[in-house]
Structures are given as structure tokens and as C-alpha cells.
PDB file of C-alpha atoms in Angstrom:
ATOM      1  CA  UNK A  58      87.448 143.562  19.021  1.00 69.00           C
ATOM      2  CA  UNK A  59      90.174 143.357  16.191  1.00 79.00           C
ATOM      3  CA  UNK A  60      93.208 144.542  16.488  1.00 92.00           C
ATOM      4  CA  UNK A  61      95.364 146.757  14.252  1.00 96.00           C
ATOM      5  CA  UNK A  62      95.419 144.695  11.365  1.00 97.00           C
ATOM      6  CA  UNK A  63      99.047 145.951   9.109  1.00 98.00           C
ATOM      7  CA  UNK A  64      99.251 144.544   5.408  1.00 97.00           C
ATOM      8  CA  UNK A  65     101.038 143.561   3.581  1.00 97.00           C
ATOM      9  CA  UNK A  66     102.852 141.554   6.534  1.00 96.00           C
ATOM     10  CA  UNK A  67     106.260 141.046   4.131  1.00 97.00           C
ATOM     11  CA  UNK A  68     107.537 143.142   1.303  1.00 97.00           C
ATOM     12  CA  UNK A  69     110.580 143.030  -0.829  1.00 98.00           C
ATOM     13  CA  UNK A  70     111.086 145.162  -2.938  1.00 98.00           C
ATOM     14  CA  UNK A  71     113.873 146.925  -5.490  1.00 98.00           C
ATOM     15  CA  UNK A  72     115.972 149.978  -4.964  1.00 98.00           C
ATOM     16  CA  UNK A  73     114.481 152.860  -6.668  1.00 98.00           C
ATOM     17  CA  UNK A  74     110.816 151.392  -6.302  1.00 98.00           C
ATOM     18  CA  UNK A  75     108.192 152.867  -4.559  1.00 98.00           C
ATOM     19  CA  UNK A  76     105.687 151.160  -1.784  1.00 98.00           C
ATOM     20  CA  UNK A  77     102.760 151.232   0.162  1.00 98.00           C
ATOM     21  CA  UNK A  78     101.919 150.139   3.036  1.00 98.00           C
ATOM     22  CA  UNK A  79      98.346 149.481   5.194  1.00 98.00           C
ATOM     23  CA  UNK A  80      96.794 149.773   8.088  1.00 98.00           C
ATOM     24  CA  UNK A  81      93.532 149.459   9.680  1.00 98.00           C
ATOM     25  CA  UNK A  82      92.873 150.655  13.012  1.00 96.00           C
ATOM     26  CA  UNK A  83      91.283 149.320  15.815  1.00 95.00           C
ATOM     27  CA  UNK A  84      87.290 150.183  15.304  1.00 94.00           C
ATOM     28  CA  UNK A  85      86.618 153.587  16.694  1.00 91.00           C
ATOM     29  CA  UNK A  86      90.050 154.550  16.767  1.00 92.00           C
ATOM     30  CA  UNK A  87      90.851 158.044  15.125  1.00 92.00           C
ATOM     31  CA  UNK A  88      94.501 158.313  15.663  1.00 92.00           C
ATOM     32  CA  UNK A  89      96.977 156.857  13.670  1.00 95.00           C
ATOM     33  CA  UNK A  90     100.685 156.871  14.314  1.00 95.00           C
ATOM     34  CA  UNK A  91     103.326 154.915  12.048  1.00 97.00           C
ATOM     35  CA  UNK A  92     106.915 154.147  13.606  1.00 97.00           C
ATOM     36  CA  UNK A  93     110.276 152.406  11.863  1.00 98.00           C
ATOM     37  CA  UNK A  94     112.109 149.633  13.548  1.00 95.00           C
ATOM     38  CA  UNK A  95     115.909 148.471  13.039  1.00 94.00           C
ATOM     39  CA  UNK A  96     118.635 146.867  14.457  1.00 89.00           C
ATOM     40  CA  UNK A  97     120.608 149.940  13.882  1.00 87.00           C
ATOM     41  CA  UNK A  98     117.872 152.994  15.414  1.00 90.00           C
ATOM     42  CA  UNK A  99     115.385 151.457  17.333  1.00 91.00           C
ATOM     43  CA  UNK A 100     111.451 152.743  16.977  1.00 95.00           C
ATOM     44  CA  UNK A 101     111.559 155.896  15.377  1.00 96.00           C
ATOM     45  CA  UNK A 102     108.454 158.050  15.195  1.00 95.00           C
ATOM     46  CA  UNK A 103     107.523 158.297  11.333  1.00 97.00           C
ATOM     47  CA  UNK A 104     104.261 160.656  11.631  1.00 94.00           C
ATOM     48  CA  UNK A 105     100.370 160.764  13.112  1.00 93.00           C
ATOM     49  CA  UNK A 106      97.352 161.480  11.543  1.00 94.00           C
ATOM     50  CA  UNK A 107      93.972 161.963  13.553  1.00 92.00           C
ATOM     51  CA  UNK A 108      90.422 162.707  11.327  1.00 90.00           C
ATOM     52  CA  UNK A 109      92.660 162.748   7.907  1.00 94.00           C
ATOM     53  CA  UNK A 110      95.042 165.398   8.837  1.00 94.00           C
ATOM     54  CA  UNK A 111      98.689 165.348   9.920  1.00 93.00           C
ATOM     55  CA  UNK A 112      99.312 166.713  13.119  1.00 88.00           C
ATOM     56  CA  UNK A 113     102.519 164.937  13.727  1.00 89.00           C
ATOM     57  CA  UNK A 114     105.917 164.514  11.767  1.00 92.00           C
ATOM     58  CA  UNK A 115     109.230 163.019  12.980  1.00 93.00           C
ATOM     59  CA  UNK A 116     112.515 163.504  11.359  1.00 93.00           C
ATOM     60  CA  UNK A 117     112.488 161.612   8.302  1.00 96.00           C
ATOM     61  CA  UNK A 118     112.950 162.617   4.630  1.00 96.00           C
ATOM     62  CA  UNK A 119     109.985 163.531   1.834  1.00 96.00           C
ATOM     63  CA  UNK A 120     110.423 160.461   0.804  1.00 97.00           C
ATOM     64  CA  UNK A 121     108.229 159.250   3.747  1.00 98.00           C
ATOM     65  CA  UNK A 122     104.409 160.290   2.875  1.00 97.00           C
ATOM     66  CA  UNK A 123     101.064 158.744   4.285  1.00 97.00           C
ATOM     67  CA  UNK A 124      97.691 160.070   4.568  1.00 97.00           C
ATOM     68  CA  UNK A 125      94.504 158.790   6.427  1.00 97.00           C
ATOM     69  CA  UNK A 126      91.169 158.225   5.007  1.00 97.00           C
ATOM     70  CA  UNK A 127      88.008 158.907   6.432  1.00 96.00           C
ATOM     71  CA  UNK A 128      87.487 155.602   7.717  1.00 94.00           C
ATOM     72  CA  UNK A 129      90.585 156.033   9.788  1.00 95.00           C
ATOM     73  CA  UNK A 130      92.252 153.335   7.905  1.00 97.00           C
ATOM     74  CA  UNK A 131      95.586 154.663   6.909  1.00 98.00           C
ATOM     75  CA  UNK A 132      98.382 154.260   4.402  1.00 98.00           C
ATOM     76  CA  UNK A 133     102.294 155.318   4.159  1.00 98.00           C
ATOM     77  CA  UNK A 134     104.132 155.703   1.134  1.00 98.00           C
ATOM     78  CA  UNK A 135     107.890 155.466   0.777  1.00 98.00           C
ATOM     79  CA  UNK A 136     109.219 156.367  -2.623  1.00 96.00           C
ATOM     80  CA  UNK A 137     112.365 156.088  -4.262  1.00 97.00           C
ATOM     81  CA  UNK A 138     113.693 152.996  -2.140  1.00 98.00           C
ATOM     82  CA  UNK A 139     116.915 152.978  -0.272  1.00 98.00           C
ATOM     83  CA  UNK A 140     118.808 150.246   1.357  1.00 97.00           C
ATOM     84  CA  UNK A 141     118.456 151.728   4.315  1.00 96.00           C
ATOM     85  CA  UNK A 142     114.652 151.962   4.460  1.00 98.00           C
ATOM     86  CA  UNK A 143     114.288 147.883   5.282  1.00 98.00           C
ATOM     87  CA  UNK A 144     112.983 147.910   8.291  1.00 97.00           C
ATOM     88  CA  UNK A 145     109.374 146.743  10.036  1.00 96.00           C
ATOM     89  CA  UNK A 146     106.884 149.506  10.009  1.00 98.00           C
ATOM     90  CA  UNK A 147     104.732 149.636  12.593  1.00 97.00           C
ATOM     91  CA  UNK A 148     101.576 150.855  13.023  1.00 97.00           C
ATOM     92  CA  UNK A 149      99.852 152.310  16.007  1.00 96.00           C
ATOM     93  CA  UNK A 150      96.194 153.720  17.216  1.00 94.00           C
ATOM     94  CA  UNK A 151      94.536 155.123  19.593  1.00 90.00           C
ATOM     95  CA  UNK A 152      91.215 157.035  20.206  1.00 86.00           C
ATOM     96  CA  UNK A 153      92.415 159.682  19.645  1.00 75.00           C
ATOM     97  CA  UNK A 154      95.591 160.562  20.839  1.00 59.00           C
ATOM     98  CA  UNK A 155      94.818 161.719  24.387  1.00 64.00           C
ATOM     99  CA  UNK A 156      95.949 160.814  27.772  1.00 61.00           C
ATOM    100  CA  UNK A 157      93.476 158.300  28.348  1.00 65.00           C
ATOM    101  CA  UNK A 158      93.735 156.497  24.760  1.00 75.00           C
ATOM    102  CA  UNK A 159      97.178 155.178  24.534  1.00 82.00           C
ATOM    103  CA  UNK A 160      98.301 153.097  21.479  1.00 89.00           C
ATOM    104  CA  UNK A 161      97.698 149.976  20.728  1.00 92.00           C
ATOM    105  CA  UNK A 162     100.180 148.352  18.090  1.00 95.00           C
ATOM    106  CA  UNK A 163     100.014 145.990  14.969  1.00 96.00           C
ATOM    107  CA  UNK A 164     102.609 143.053  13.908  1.00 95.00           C
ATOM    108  CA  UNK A 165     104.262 145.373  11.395  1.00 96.00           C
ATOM    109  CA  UNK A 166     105.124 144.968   7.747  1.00 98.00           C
ATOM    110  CA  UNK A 167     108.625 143.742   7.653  1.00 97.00           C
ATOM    111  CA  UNK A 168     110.488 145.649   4.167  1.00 98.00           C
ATOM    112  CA  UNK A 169     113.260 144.396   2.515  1.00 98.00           C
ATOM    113  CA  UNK A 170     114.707 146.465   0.125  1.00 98.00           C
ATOM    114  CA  UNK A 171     117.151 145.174  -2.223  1.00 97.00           C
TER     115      UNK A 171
ATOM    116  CA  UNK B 124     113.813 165.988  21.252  1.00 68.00           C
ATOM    117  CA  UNK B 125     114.032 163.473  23.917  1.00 81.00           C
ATOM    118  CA  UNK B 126     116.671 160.626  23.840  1.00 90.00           C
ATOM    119  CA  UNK B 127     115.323 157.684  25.920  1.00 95.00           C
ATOM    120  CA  UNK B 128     118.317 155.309  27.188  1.00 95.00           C
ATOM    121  CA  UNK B 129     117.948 151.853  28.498  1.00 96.00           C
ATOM    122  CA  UNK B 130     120.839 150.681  30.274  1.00 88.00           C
ATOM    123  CA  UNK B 131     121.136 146.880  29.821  1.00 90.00           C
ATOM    124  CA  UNK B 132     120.438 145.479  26.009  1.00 93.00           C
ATOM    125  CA  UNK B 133     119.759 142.129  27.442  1.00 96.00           C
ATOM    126  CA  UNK B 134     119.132 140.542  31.003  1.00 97.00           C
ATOM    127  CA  UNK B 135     119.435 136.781  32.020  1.00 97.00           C
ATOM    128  CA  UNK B 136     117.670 135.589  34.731  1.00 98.00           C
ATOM    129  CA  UNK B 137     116.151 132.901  36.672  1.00 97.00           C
ATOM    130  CA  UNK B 138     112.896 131.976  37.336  1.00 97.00           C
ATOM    131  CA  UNK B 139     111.634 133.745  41.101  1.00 97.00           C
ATOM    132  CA  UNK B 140     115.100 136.169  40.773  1.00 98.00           C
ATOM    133  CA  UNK B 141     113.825 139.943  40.761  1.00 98.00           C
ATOM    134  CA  UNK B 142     114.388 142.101  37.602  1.00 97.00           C
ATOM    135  CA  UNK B 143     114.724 145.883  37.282  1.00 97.00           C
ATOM    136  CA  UNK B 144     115.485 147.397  34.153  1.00 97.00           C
ATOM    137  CA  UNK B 145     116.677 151.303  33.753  1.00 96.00           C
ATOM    138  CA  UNK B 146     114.945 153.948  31.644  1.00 97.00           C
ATOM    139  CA  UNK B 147     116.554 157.250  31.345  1.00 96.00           C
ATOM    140  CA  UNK B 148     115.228 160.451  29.619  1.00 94.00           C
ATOM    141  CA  UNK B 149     116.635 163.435  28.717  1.00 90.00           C
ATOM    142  CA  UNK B 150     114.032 165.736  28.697  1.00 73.00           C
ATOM    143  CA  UNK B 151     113.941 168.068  31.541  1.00 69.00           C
ATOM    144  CA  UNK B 152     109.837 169.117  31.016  1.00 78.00           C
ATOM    145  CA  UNK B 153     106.876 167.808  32.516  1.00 84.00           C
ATOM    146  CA  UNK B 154     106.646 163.950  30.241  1.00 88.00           C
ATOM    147  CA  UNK B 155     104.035 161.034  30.360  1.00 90.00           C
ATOM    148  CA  UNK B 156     105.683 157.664  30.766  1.00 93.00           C
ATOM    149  CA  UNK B 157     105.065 154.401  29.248  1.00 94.00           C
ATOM    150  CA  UNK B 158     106.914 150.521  29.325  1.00 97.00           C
ATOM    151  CA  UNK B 159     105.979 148.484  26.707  1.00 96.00           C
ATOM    152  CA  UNK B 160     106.649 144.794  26.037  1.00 97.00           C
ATOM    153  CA  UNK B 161     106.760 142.339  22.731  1.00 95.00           C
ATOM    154  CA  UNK B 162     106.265 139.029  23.162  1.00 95.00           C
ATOM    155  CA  UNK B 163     108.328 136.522  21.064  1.00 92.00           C
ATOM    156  CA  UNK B 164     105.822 136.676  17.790  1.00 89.00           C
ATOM    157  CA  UNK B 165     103.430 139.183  18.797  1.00 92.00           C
ATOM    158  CA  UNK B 166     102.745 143.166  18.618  1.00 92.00           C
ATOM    159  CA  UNK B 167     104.070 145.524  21.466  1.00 95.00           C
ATOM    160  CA  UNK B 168     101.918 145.884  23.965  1.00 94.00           C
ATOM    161  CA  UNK B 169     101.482 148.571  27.217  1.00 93.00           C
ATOM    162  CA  UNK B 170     102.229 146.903  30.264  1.00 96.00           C
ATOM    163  CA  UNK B 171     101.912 150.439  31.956  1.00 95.00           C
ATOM    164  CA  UNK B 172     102.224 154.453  32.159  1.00 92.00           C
ATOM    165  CA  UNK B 173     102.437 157.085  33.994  1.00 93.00           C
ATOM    166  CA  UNK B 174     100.618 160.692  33.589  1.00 89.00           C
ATOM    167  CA  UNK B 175     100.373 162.399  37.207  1.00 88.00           C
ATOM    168  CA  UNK B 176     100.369 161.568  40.774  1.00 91.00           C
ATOM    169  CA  UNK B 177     102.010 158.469  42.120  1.00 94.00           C
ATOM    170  CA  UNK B 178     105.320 158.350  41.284  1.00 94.00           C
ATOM    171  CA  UNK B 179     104.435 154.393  41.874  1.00 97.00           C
ATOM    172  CA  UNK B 180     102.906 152.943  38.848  1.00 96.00           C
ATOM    173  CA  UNK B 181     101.079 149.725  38.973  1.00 96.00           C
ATOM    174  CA  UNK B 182     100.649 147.463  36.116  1.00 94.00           C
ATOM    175  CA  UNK B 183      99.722 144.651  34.685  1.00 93.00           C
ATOM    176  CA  UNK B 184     101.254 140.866  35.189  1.00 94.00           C
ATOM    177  CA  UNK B 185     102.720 142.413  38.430  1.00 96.00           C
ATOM    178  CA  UNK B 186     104.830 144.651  37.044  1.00 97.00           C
ATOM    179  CA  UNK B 187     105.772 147.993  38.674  1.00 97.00           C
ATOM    180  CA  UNK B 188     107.401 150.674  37.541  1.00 98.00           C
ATOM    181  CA  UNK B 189     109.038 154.143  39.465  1.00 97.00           C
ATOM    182  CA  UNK B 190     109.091 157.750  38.459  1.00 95.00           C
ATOM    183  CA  UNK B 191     111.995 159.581  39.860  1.00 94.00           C
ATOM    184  CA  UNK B 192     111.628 163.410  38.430  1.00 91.00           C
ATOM    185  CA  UNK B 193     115.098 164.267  39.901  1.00 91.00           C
ATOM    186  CA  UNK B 194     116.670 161.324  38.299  1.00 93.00           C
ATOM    187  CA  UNK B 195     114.717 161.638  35.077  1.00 93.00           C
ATOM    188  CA  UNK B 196     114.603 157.597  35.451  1.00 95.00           C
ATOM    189  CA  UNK B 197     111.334 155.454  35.181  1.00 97.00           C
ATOM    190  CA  UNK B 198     112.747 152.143  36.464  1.00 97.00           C
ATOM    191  CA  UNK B 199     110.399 149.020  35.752  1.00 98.00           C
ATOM    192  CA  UNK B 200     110.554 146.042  38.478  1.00 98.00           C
ATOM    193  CA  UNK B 201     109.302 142.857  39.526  1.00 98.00           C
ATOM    194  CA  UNK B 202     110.051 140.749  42.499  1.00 97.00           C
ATOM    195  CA  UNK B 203     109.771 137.725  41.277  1.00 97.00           C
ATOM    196  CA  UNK B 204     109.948 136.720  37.333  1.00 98.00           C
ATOM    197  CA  UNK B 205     108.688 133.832  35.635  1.00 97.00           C
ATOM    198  CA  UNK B 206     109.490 132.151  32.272  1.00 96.00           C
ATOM    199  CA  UNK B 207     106.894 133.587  30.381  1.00 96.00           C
ATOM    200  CA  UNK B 208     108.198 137.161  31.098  1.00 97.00           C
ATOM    201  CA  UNK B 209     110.601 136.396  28.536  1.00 97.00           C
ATOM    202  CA  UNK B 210     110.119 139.722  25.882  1.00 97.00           C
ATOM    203  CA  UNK B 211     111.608 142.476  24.916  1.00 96.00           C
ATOM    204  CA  UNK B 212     110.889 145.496  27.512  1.00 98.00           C
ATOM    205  CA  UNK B 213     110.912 148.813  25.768  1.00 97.00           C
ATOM    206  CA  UNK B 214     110.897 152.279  27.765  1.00 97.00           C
ATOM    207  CA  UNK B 215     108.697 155.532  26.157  1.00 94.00           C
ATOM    208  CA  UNK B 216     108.283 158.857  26.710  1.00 92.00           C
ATOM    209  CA  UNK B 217     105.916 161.577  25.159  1.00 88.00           C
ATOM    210  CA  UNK B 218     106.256 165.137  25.836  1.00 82.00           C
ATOM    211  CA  UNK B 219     103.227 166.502  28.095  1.00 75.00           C
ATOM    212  CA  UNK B 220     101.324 168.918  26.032  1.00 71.00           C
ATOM    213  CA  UNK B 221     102.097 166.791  22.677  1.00 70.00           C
ATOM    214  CA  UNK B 222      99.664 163.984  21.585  1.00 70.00           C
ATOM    215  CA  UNK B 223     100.222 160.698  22.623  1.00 70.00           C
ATOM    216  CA  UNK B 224     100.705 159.002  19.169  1.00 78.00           C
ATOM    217  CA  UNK B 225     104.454 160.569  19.128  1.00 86.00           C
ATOM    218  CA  UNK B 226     106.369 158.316  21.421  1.00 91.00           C
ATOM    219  CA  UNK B 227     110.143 158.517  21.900  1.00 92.00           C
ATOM    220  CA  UNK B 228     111.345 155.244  22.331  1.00 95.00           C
ATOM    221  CA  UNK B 229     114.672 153.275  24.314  1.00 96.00           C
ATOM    222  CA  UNK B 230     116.585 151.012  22.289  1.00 95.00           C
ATOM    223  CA  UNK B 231     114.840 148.024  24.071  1.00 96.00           C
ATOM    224  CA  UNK B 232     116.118 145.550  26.623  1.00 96.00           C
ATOM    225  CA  UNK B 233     116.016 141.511  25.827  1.00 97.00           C
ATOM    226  CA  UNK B 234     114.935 139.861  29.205  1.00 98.00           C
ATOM    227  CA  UNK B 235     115.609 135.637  29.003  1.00 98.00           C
ATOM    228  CA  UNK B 236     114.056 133.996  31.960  1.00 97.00           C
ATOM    229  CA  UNK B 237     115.783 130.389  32.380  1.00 95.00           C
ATOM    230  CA  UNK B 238     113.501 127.694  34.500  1.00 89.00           C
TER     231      UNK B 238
END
């Protein structure tokens, strides 16, 4: 069985741009949970989405978006690009969220914002 | 929201010593329990969790790992490493009653294994 397959694996990208990222979950997964990674924070939870809607949120700003289609395959959105946003974004999923589906993680897309 | 601490950033050791690495929450509610692990070059991966039960958790490549509710600590061990347990060893914790896709993690712990 795949794995959860994360593109674009590298990114650069300009201040002030916008970006999106992709992932496609593991088949028959319905959960979908994105994270941040740096030196600086750690893993921070960015949000979760399970059948297209957002049941989760962490603490980041509007610029952060994503949504989930109804394939499951998911997408995240950062606009207006900050130095501080490089970072790899992970992506997680599960079956669907429960106790007995935990996630299963990509490789990332590793940002660079310059 | 829960802070997640692990005490030691990174851990030297030799091959057959025993490793245990801290995990502290903060948290004082009923929490599920995870340890995951990154290999050099690949995706984090579950090496085990804890819902219920056993405080005792059994997982895989002989790891173990220790839920002490008084403590709020979920120590993983292993008696004996080898060199391929070289990783980075991450502690997580998800509030019981929240879905499992929100995961607060520890700041990660570097384990070197020398042969």
C-alpha cells in the first residue's frame, strides 16, 4: 500500500507570494492532519480535515488555509509569505481519526521562503 | 493546550547500553499517548501508544514505554540499543475526547548509537 505521498517535496519561494502544497493520503484514509516543523517550535498542529470538512484548527494565522477534496486528497494554502513560514510541512492520515487509526506520516515539503 | 517536554535534546550511547528518554505533559485530563521515531531520511513513524489499561506499553523493535498518571510522564526504554536505533524519538499527546489527527508534540530527542 502507498504511503502518504506530499508534493511538491522542495519549494522556494518569495516573500509576499502565495503557495500550495499536496497531499495524498494513504488509500482509504479519510482523515487528514497537516503539522509545521522548525528548528525554532518543533511540530506544531496546523489543522485536520475528515470527509471535506474542518474539524480541527491549531493556533496559526488566516494566512494558513487548506481544504480536502472528496477523494481525501488534500491541499494547504499559505498566502502572503513570511520569513518565518520556512519550515517542512508535514502531512498526516489516518482512517479516520479514531483511537484505533493513528497517523501515518509523509516526507514533508521542505519551504524556503526568501 | 498541552505542552509536551522532553528532557534530553540529544543522547549518546553505545551499542547494548540501555536508553530511557523522558516525556512530560502538562495536561492534567484523561490523554492518549504516542512515541514516534524518524529515521535519518525517512517519515515519522509510531513505534507505540497508549489509550487505556496497562500502564506498560509494548512496542515495536523492543521498545517499551511507561505511563505514570501521577507523574504525568510516559518514559520510553530499551535495555539494550543497537546502531540502527539511531533517530530522532519524539513524545505525543492527544487529548482523550479530541480526534486523534491533533497531536501535541515534544521538541524531539536525537539518540546516536556508537558501535
Amino acid at each position: 500500500k502507498a504511503g502518504v505521498t506530499q508534493t511538491p517535496r522542495y519549494l522556494i519561494k518569495t516573500r509576499g507570494q502565495q503557495v500550495t502544497l499536496s497531499c495524498s493520503p494513504i488509500s482509504g484514509h479519510r482523515s487528514v492532519s497537516w503539522y509545521q516543523q522548525t528548528p525554532g517550535q518543533g511540530l506544531q498542529f496546523l489543522f485536520e480535515y475528515f470527509s471535506e470538512t474542518q474539524r480541527n484548527k491549531g493556533n496559526f494565522p488566516g494566512r494558513f488555509s487548506g481544504r480536502q477534496f472528496s477523494n481525501s486528497r488534500s491541499e494547504m494554502n499559505v498566502s502572503t509569505l513570511e520569513l518565518g513560514d520556512s519550515a517542512l510541512y508535514l502531512c498526516a492520515s489516518s482512517l479516520a481519526g479514531g483511537e484505533d487509526s493513528p497517523l501515518h506520516f509523509g516526507n514533508g515539503t521542505r519551504l524556503t521562503v526568501t | 493546550a498541552q505542552s509536551v517536554s522532553q528532557h534530553n535534546h540529544h543522547v549518546i550511547l553505545s551499542e547494548a547500553a540501555s536508553l530511557e528518554l523522558g516525556c512530560n505533559y502538562s495536561y492534567g485530563g484523561t490523554v492518549n499517548l504516542f512515541w514516534y521515531v524518524q529515521y535519518p531520511g525517512q517519515h515519522l513513524q509510531l513505534l507505540l501508544k497508549y489509550f487505556s489499561g496497562d500502564p506498560l506499553v509494548k512496542g515495536i523493535k523492543g521498545f517499551e514505554a511507561e505511563f505514570i498518571k501521577s507523574k504525568f510522564s510516559f518514559n520510553l526504554r530499551k535495555p539494550s540499543v543497537q546502531w540502527s536505533d539511531t533517530a530522532e524519538y519524539f513524545c505525543a499527546v492527544s487529548d482523550r475526547g479530541s480526534t486523534l489527527g491533533r497531536l501535541y508534540f515534544g521538541r524531539g530527542t536525537q539518540l546516536t548509537v556508537w558501535p
